[in-house]
Short mmCIF file of C-alpha atoms in Angstrom, two decimals:
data_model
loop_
_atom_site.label_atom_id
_atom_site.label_comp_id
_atom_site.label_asym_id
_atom_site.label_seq_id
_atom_site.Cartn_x
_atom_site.Cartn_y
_atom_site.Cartn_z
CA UNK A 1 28.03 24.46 20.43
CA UNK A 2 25.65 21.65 20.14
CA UNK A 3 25.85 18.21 19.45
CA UNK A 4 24.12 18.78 15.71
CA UNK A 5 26.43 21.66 14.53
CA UNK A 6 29.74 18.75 15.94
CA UNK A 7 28.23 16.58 13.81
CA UNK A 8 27.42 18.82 10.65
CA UNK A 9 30.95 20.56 10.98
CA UNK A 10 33.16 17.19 11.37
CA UNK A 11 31.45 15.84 7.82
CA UNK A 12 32.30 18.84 6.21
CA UNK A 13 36.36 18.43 8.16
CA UNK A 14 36.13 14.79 6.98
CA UNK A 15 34.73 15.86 2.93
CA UNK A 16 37.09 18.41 3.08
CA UNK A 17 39.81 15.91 3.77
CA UNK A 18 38.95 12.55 1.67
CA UNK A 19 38.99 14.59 -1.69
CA UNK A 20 42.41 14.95 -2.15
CA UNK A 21 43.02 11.55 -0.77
CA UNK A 22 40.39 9.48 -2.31
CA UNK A 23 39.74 11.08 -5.71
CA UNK A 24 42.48 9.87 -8.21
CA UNK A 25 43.87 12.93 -10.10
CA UNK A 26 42.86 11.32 -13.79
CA UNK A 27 39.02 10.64 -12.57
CA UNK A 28 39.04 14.46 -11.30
CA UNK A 29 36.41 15.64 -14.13
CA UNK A 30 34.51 12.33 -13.53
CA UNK A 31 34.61 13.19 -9.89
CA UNK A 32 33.15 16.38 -10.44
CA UNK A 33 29.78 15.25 -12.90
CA UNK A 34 29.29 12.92 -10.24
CA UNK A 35 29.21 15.34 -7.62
CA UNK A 36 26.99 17.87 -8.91
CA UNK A 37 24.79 15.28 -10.52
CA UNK A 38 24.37 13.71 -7.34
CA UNK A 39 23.63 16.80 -6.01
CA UNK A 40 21.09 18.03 -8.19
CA UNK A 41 19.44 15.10 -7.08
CA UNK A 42 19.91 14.97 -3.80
CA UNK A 43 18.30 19.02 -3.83
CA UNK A 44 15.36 17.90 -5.68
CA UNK A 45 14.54 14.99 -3.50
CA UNK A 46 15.21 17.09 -0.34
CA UNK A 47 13.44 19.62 -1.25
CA UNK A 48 10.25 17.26 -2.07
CA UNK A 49 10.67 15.41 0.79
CA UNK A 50 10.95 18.28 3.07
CA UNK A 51 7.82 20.02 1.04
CA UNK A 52 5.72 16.74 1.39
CA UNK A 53 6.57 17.01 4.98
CA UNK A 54 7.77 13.51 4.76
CA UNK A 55 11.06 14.71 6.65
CA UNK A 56 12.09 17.43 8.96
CA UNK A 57 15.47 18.82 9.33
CA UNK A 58 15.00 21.06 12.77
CA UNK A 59 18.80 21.62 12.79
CA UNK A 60 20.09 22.72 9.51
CA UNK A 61 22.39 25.76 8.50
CA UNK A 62 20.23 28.05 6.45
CA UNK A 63 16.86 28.00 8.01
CA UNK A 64 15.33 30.85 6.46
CA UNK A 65 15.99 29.76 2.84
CA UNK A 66 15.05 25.88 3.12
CA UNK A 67 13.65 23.49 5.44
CA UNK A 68 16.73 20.79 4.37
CA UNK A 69 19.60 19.82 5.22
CA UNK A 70 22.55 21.72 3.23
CA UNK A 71 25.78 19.70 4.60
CA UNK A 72 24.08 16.15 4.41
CA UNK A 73 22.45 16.91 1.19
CA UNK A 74 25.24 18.79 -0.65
CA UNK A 75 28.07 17.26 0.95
CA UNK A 76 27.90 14.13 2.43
CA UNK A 77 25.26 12.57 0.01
CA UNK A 78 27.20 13.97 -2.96
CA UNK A 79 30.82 12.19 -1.50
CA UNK A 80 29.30 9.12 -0.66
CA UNK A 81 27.52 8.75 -4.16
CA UNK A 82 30.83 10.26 -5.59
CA UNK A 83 33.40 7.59 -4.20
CA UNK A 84 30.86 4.44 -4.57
CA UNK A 85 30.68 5.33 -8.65
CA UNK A 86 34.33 5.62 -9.11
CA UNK A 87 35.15 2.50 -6.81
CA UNK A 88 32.13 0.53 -8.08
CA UNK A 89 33.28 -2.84 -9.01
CA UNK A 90 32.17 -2.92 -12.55
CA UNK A 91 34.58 -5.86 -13.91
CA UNK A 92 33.35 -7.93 -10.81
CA UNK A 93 30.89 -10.59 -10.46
CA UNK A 94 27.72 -9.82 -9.20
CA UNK A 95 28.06 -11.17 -5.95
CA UNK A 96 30.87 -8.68 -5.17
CA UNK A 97 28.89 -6.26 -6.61
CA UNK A 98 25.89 -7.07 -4.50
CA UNK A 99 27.88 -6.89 -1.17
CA UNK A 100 29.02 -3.75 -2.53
CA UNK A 101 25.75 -1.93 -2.71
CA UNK A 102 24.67 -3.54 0.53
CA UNK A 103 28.21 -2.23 2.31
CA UNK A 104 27.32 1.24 0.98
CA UNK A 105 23.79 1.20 1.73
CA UNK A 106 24.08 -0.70 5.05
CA UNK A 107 26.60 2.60 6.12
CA UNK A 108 24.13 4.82 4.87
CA UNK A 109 21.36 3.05 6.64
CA UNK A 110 23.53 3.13 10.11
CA UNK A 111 24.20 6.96 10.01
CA UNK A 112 20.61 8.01 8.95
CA UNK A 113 19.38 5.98 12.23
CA UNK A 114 21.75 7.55 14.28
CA UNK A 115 21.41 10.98 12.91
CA UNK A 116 17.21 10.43 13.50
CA UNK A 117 17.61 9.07 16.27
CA UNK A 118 19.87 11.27 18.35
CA UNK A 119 20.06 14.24 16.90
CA UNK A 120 17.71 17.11 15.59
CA UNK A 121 19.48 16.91 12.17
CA UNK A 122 16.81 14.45 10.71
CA UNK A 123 13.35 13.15 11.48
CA UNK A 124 11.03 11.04 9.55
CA UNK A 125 7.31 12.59 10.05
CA UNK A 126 5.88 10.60 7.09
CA UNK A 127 8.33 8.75 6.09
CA UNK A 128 10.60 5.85 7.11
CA UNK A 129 14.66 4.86 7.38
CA UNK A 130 13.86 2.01 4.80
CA UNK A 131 12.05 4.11 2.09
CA UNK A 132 15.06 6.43 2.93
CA UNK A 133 17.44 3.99 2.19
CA UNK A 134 15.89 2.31 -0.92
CA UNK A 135 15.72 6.43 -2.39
CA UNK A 136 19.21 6.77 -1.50
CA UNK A 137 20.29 3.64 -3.47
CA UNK A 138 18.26 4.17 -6.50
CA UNK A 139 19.96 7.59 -6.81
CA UNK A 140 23.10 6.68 -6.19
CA UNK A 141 22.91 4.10 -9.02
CA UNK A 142 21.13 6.48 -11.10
CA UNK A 143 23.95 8.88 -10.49
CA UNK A 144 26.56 6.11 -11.45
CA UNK A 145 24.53 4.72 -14.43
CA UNK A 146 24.16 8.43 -16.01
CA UNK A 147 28.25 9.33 -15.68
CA UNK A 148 28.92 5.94 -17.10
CA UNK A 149 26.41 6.59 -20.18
CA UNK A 150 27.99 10.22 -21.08
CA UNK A 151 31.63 8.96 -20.64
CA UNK A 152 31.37 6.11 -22.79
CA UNK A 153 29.38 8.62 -25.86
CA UNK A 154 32.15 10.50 -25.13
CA UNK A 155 35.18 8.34 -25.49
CA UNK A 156 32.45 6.74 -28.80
CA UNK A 157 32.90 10.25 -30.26
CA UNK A 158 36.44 10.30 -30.20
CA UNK A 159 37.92 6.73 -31.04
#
């Protein structure tokens, strides 16, 4: 087994196990719009990036359906975007909100460049870490900014 398919199984091990731990039980049907919003956006921008041959993914798990990546698109993107909206410090000030985006990007940052760099899971043909990174952060706060919008219409509606 190869280095890539260590990698791509262990993410889906440590997913797999930081659900049940991470996700509070009451925040469960928040958890879940986040997730599959995030990932709806995450297949779109793949798929686009991929198409645009901007990225390559020479190691992925269904090659003859798509040229992206299903575990870091569909799974780790989606958990990532999942736990920084529901532990985004929204009653902080902005500087602790600042150092958290650039915590959560700065991670993201570190495991794209080591992903491109050592593996054959990712690799920029027209396209760069950074413009990587800023896309990453503008959907994740897209993400977060949408589930905040339809919960608060929602809990409008009710009261």
């Amino acid at each position: 087994m190869t280095v890539e398919r260590v990698i791509l199984i262990a993410i889906w091990i440590v997913c797999i196990i930081i659900i049940p731990i991470k996700i509070p039980k009451h925040r469960t049907r928040e958890a879940v719009l986040l997730f599959l919003s995030t990932q709806m956006v995450a297949w779109i921008m793949s798929l686009l990036l991929v198409e645009w041959q901007a990225i390559a993914n020479p190691i992925r798990e269904f090659p003859a359906a798509s040229g992206s990546n299903f575990t870091n698109n569909y799974i780790f993107f989606p958990m990532v975007s999942t736990l920084f909206a529901l532990y985004y410090p929204n009653r902080n000030s902005g500087v602790i909100k600042f150092f958290y985006h650039l915590r959560v990007v700065l991670c993201l940052a570190i495991y794209l460049t080591l992903v491109s760099s050592f593996t054959e899971i990712l690799k920029y043909v027209h396209f760069n870490i950074v413009l990587h990174t800023v896309l990453l952060w503008l959907v994740l706060n897209a993400v977060r900014t949408y589930v905040e919008w339809f919960y608060q219409r929602k809990i409008q509606k009710e009261g």
